[in-house]
mmCIF file of C-alpha atoms in Angstrom:
data_model
loop_
_atom_site.group_PDB
_atom_site.id
_atom_site.type_symbol
_atom_site.label_atom_id
_atom_site.label_comp_id
_atom_site.label_asym_id
_atom_site.label_seq_id
_atom_site.Cartn_x
_atom_site.Cartn_y
_atom_site.Cartn_z
ATOM 1 C CA LYS F 229 -17.781 175.263 59.142
ATOM 2 C CA ALA F 230 -20.808 173.061 58.734
ATOM 3 C CA GLY F 231 -22.172 171.639 61.968
ATOM 4 C CA VAL F 232 -22.923 168.068 62.910
ATOM 5 C CA THR F 233 -25.560 166.585 60.643
ATOM 6 C CA GLN F 234 -27.789 163.632 61.399
ATOM 7 C CA THR F 235 -30.025 161.700 59.077
ATOM 8 C CA PRO F 236 -32.828 160.985 59.008
ATOM 9 C CA ARG F 237 -34.362 163.584 61.309
ATOM 10 C CA TYR F 238 -37.503 161.541 61.972
ATOM 11 C CA LEU F 239 -38.181 157.854 61.784
ATOM 12 C CA ILE F 240 -41.126 155.602 62.545
ATOM 13 C CA LYS F 241 -40.550 151.883 62.967
ATOM 14 C CA THR F 242 -42.443 148.952 64.407
ATOM 15 C CA ARG F 243 -41.378 146.605 67.166
ATOM 16 C CA GLY F 244 -38.905 143.968 66.074
ATOM 17 C CA GLN F 245 -37.535 145.967 63.186
ATOM 18 C CA GLN F 246 -34.036 147.345 63.039
ATOM 19 C CA VAL F 247 -32.883 150.867 62.305
ATOM 20 C CA THR F 248 -29.695 152.605 61.214
ATOM 21 C CA LEU F 249 -28.999 156.236 62.033
ATOM 22 C CA SER F 250 -26.251 158.296 60.470
ATOM 23 C CA CYS F 251 -24.060 161.094 61.773
ATOM 24 C CA SER F 252 -21.605 163.298 59.907
ATOM 25 C CA PRO F 253 -19.259 165.113 62.282
ATOM 26 C CA ILE F 254 -17.750 168.531 61.867
ATOM 27 C CA SER F 255 -14.896 168.461 59.397
ATOM 28 C CA GLY F 256 -11.668 167.547 61.150
ATOM 29 C CA HIS F 257 -13.381 165.974 64.155
ATOM 30 C CA ARG F 258 -12.381 162.397 64.814
ATOM 31 C CA SER F 259 -14.522 161.578 67.817
ATOM 32 C CA VAL F 260 -18.203 160.812 67.510
ATOM 33 C CA SER F 261 -20.405 160.037 70.490
ATOM 34 C CA TRP F 262 -23.991 158.878 70.561
ATOM 35 C CA TYR F 263 -26.572 159.666 73.212
ATOM 36 C CA GLN F 264 -30.156 158.650 73.812
ATOM 37 C CA GLN F 265 -32.470 161.334 75.160
ATOM 38 C CA THR F 266 -35.839 160.475 76.696
ATOM 39 C CA PRO F 267 -38.123 162.427 79.044
ATOM 40 C CA GLY F 268 -37.768 159.771 81.714
ATOM 41 C CA GLN F 269 -34.059 158.949 81.581
ATOM 42 C CA GLY F 270 -32.638 162.187 80.217
ATOM 43 C CA LEU F 271 -29.438 162.119 78.217
ATOM 44 C CA GLN F 272 -27.653 158.801 78.367
ATOM 45 C CA PHE F 273 -24.334 157.973 76.780
ATOM 46 C CA LEU F 274 -24.391 155.104 74.306
ATOM 47 C CA PHE F 275 -20.868 154.918 72.928
ATOM 48 C CA GLU F 276 -17.999 156.876 71.475
ATOM 49 C CA TYR F 277 -15.943 156.175 68.392
ATOM 50 C CA PHE F 278 -12.531 157.607 67.703
ATOM 51 C CA SER F 279 -10.521 156.829 64.596
ATOM 52 C CA GLU F 280 -12.865 153.968 63.658
ATOM 53 C CA THR F 281 -12.537 152.292 67.075
ATOM 54 C CA GLN F 282 -15.032 152.202 69.899
ATOM 55 C CA ARG F 283 -13.322 154.064 72.721
ATOM 56 C CA ASN F 284 -16.096 154.154 75.316
ATOM 57 C CA LYS F 285 -19.352 152.350 75.852
ATOM 58 C CA GLY F 286 -22.341 153.096 78.051
ATOM 59 C CA ASN F 287 -24.726 150.675 79.735
ATOM 60 C CA PHE F 288 -26.964 149.734 76.852
ATOM 61 C CA PRO F 289 -27.803 146.248 75.613
ATOM 62 C CA GLY F 290 -25.996 144.702 72.687
ATOM 63 C CA ARG F 291 -28.936 145.548 70.431
ATOM 64 C CA PHE F 292 -27.343 148.976 70.212
ATOM 65 C CA SER F 293 -24.234 149.026 68.083
ATOM 66 C CA GLY F 294 -22.257 151.475 66.067
ATOM 67 C CA ARG F 295 -19.377 151.958 63.758
ATOM 68 C CA GLN F 296 -17.232 154.691 62.357
ATOM 69 C CA PHE F 297 -15.837 155.026 58.891
ATOM 70 C CA SER F 298 -12.466 156.318 57.764
ATOM 71 C CA ASN F 299 -13.985 159.737 57.018
ATOM 72 C CA SER F 300 -15.193 159.871 60.662
ATOM 73 C CA ARG F 301 -18.840 159.510 59.703
ATOM 74 C CA SER F 302 -20.622 157.235 62.108
ATOM 75 C CA GLU F 303 -23.666 155.019 62.069
ATOM 76 C CA MET F 304 -25.678 153.647 64.927
ATOM 77 C CA ASN F 305 -27.784 150.528 64.608
ATOM 78 C CA VAL F 306 -30.549 149.296 66.849
ATOM 79 C CA SER F 307 -31.814 145.788 66.215
ATOM 80 C CA THR F 308 -35.046 144.173 67.383
ATOM 81 C CA LEU F 309 -36.630 147.490 68.274
ATOM 82 C CA GLU F 310 -38.664 147.793 71.462
ATOM 83 C CA LEU F 311 -41.246 150.412 72.370
ATOM 84 C CA GLY F 312 -38.822 151.800 74.948
ATOM 85 C CA ASP F 313 -36.324 152.627 72.225
ATOM 86 C CA SER F 314 -38.490 155.560 71.198
ATOM 87 C CA ALA F 315 -36.255 158.542 71.850
ATOM 88 C CA LEU F 316 -34.226 161.364 70.413
ATOM 89 C CA TYR F 317 -30.841 160.007 69.380
ATOM 90 C CA LEU F 318 -28.132 162.615 69.462
ATOM 91 C CA CYS F 319 -24.732 162.518 67.907
ATOM 92 C CA ALA F 320 -21.887 164.714 69.116
ATOM 93 C CA SER F 321 -18.495 165.288 67.578
ATOM 94 C CA SER F 322 -15.226 166.629 68.882
ATOM 95 C CA LEU F 323 -11.604 166.734 67.906
ATOM 96 C CA GLY F 324 -11.013 163.856 70.281
ATOM 97 C CA THR F 325 -7.431 164.771 71.014
ATOM 98 C CA SER F 326 -6.071 165.891 74.363
ATOM 99 C CA GLY F 327 -6.362 169.564 75.120
ATOM 100 C CA ASP F 328 -9.627 170.134 73.369
ATOM 101 C CA GLN F 329 -11.302 166.772 73.466
ATOM 102 C CA GLU F 330 -13.927 167.930 75.887
ATOM 103 C CA THR F 331 -15.653 170.365 73.521
ATOM 104 C CA GLN F 332 -18.511 168.401 72.040
ATOM 105 C CA TYR F 333 -20.798 169.738 69.364
ATOM 106 C CA PHE F 334 -24.202 168.119 69.113
ATOM 107 C CA GLY F 335 -26.282 167.516 66.048
ATOM 108 C CA PRO F 336 -30.045 168.155 65.944
ATOM 109 C CA GLY F 337 -30.824 164.512 66.607
ATOM 110 C CA THR F 338 -32.929 161.797 65.023
ATOM 111 C CA ARG F 339 -36.317 161.315 66.596
ATOM 112 C CA LEU F 340 -37.241 157.635 66.543
ATOM 113 C CA LEU F 341 -40.750 156.438 67.248
ATOM 114 C CA VAL F 342 -41.319 152.724 67.703
ATOM 115 C CA LEU F 343 -44.915 151.547 67.322
ATOM 116 C CA GLN Q 88 -21.330 157.044 91.760
ATOM 117 C CA GLN Q 89 -21.739 157.959 88.138
ATOM 118 C CA GLN Q 90 -24.819 160.095 88.819
ATOM 119 C CA VAL Q 91 -25.059 163.835 88.496
ATOM 120 C CA LYS Q 92 -27.950 165.367 90.403
ATOM 121 C CA GLN Q 93 -29.528 168.614 89.236
ATOM 122 C CA SER Q 94 -32.064 170.983 90.740
ATOM 123 C CA PRO Q 95 -34.526 172.505 90.358
ATOM 124 C CA GLN Q 96 -36.417 170.527 87.749
ATOM 125 C CA SER Q 97 -38.039 173.721 86.519
ATOM 126 C CA LEU Q 98 -37.488 177.386 87.168
ATOM 127 C CA ILE Q 99 -39.490 180.497 86.419
ATOM 128 C CA VAL Q 100 -37.707 183.834 86.566
ATOM 129 C CA GLN Q 101 -38.719 187.349 85.707
ATOM 130 C CA LYS Q 102 -36.834 189.172 82.979
ATOM 131 C CA GLY Q 103 -33.756 190.806 84.468
ATOM 132 C CA GLY Q 104 -33.610 188.378 87.363
ATOM 133 C CA ILE Q 105 -30.942 185.839 88.287
ATOM 134 C CA SER Q 106 -31.424 182.184 87.384
ATOM 135 C CA ILE Q 107 -29.541 179.658 89.514
ATOM 136 C CA ILE Q 108 -29.271 175.956 88.738
ATOM 137 C CA ASN Q 109 -27.413 173.566 91.000
ATOM 138 C CA CYS Q 110 -25.671 170.271 90.373
ATOM 139 C CA ALA Q 111 -23.934 167.730 92.555
ATOM 140 C CA TYR Q 112 -21.763 164.747 91.776
ATOM 141 C CA GLU Q 113 -20.200 161.876 93.698
ATOM 142 C CA ASN Q 114 -17.385 160.585 91.548
ATOM 143 C CA THR Q 115 -14.261 162.516 92.522
ATOM 144 C CA ALA Q 116 -12.585 161.327 89.339
ATOM 145 C CA PHE Q 117 -14.702 163.758 87.328
ATOM 146 C CA ASP Q 118 -12.544 166.636 86.230
ATOM 147 C CA TYR Q 119 -14.531 168.500 83.639
ATOM 148 C CA PHE Q 120 -17.940 170.088 84.169
ATOM 149 C CA PRO Q 121 -19.772 171.626 81.208
ATOM 150 C CA TRP Q 122 -23.196 173.188 81.022
ATOM 151 C CA TYR Q 123 -25.367 172.717 77.967
ATOM 152 C CA GLN Q 124 -28.352 174.687 76.749
ATOM 153 C CA GLN Q 125 -31.020 172.987 74.670
ATOM 154 C CA PHE Q 126 -33.869 174.607 72.779
ATOM 155 C CA PRO Q 127 -36.872 172.561 71.600
ATOM 156 C CA GLY Q 128 -36.078 170.627 68.454
ATOM 157 C CA LYS Q 129 -32.354 171.258 68.743
ATOM 158 C CA GLY Q 130 -29.394 169.374 70.112
ATOM 159 C CA PRO Q 131 -27.671 170.615 73.274
ATOM 160 C CA ALA Q 132 -25.133 173.385 72.796
ATOM 161 C CA LEU Q 133 -22.135 173.944 75.038
ATOM 162 C CA LEU Q 134 -22.661 177.063 77.131
ATOM 163 C CA ILE Q 135 -19.746 177.211 79.511
ATOM 164 C CA ALA Q 136 -17.450 174.711 81.219
ATOM 165 C CA ILE Q 137 -15.129 174.558 84.197
ATOM 166 C CA ARG Q 138 -12.343 172.389 85.548
ATOM 167 C CA PRO Q 139 -11.937 171.711 89.287
ATOM 168 C CA ASP Q 140 -8.781 173.776 89.647
ATOM 169 C CA VAL Q 141 -10.905 176.929 89.286
ATOM 170 C CA SER Q 142 -13.665 178.012 91.670
ATOM 171 C CA GLU Q 143 -15.465 180.321 89.288
ATOM 172 C CA LYS Q 144 -15.661 181.018 85.591
ATOM 173 C CA LYS Q 145 -17.588 183.806 83.935
ATOM 174 C CA GLU Q 146 -18.557 184.258 80.318
ATOM 175 C CA GLY Q 147 -20.824 187.190 79.678
ATOM 176 C CA ARG Q 148 -24.009 186.764 81.700
ATOM 177 C CA PHE Q 149 -23.192 183.142 82.542
ATOM 178 C CA THR Q 150 -21.121 182.145 85.563
ATOM 179 C CA ILE Q 151 -20.186 178.726 86.889
ATOM 180 C CA SER Q 152 -19.373 178.431 90.583
ATOM 181 C CA PHE Q 153 -17.517 175.301 91.611
ATOM 182 C CA ASN Q 154 -17.111 173.881 95.120
ATOM 183 C CA LYS Q 155 -14.723 170.961 94.960
ATOM 184 C CA SER Q 156 -14.968 169.975 98.626
ATOM 185 C CA ALA Q 157 -18.772 169.860 98.467
ATOM 186 C CA LYS Q 158 -18.731 168.258 95.026
ATOM 187 C CA GLN Q 159 -21.185 170.819 93.791
ATOM 188 C CA PHE Q 160 -21.313 173.304 90.972
ATOM 189 C CA SER Q 161 -23.879 175.790 89.828
ATOM 190 C CA LEU Q 162 -24.833 177.937 86.874
ATOM 191 C CA HIS Q 163 -25.841 181.539 87.398
ATOM 192 C CA ILE Q 164 -27.535 183.453 84.613
ATOM 193 C CA MET Q 165 -27.474 187.152 85.332
ATOM 194 C CA ASP Q 166 -30.006 189.560 83.828
ATOM 195 C CA SER Q 167 -32.060 186.637 82.540
ATOM 196 C CA GLN Q 168 -33.808 187.244 79.223
ATOM 197 C CA PRO Q 169 -36.821 185.550 77.576
ATOM 198 C CA GLY Q 170 -34.393 184.208 74.964
ATOM 199 C CA ASP Q 171 -32.686 182.243 77.739
ATOM 200 C CA SER Q 172 -35.813 180.118 78.100
ATOM 201 C CA ALA Q 173 -34.522 176.613 77.413
ATOM 202 C CA THR Q 174 -33.557 173.401 79.148
ATOM 203 C CA TYR Q 175 -30.175 173.441 80.853
ATOM 204 C CA PHE Q 176 -28.093 170.375 81.532
ATOM 205 C CA CYS Q 177 -25.044 170.072 83.716
ATOM 206 C CA ALA Q 178 -22.628 167.291 82.919
ATOM 207 C CA ALA Q 179 -19.422 165.725 84.153
ATOM 208 C CA SER Q 180 -16.677 163.711 82.593
ATOM 209 C CA MET Q 181 -13.141 162.536 83.094
ATOM 210 C CA LEU Q 182 -10.681 164.094 80.720
ATOM 211 C CA ASN Q 183 -8.366 161.605 79.080
ATOM 212 C CA TYR Q 184 -11.207 159.127 79.224
ATOM 213 C CA GLY Q 185 -12.805 160.034 75.945
ATOM 214 C CA GLN Q 186 -16.163 161.656 75.430
ATOM 215 C CA ASN Q 187 -18.122 159.781 78.083
ATOM 216 C CA PHE Q 188 -20.309 162.427 79.688
ATOM 217 C CA VAL Q 189 -22.765 161.916 82.524
ATOM 218 C CA PHE Q 190 -25.613 164.403 82.304
ATOM 219 C CA GLY Q 191 -27.903 165.778 84.957
ATOM 220 C CA PRO Q 192 -31.660 165.373 84.353
ATOM 221 C CA GLY Q 193 -32.060 168.953 83.170
ATOM 222 C CA THR Q 194 -33.733 172.163 84.326
ATOM 223 C CA ARG Q 195 -36.440 173.800 82.283
ATOM 224 C CA LEU Q 196 -36.002 177.548 82.588
ATOM 225 C CA SER Q 197 -38.758 179.978 81.688
ATOM 226 C CA VAL Q 198 -37.970 183.674 81.736
ATOM 227 C CA LEU Q 199 -41.097 185.807 81.815
ATOM 228 C CA PRO Q 200 -41.104 189.068 79.850
#
């Protein structure tokens, strides 16, 4: 089975711009979660989508948004970029159903640099 | 209450030694505790996980010890190898609450040859 893929792998943007990151989950997985990883704050949960609906949300401002498509692929959008948004953005997928929902598989991440 | 504390921040172990990483949580609603291993340039990978109805779980050289009353859990890596050099994260979540994981800050493990 192919793993979780994220595109692009690297991105450079300037303050005020917006960015869209993409995540393709493992085939058959319906849950996609997004995390932000920084040296200072570690891994922080952004949100989770399951069957095209946001199921959980972390404590991030509304500039961070996401969506999920019918094929379970997910996109994350960050508007009005700030320097502090520079981070590794990780996507994780899982079956999302009870019994095995806890097994998350992470992608390699998209490294975003905001100048 | 949502925090997961992790120590040490970094750890240096000789090859063949035992690596021990500790985590503590406050939210008693957490009922699933995974450990992730992350190599540079890669996403975290699930290593081993435990639920609070078990006090210990072993998979190969990796063992999780869980102390529910103390709200602590730890990862033991037996016979540590240079290939184990990575950053380790403990995490906690509530099953039936979706994939909302709280991660510890991480421990950078270096195993010397």
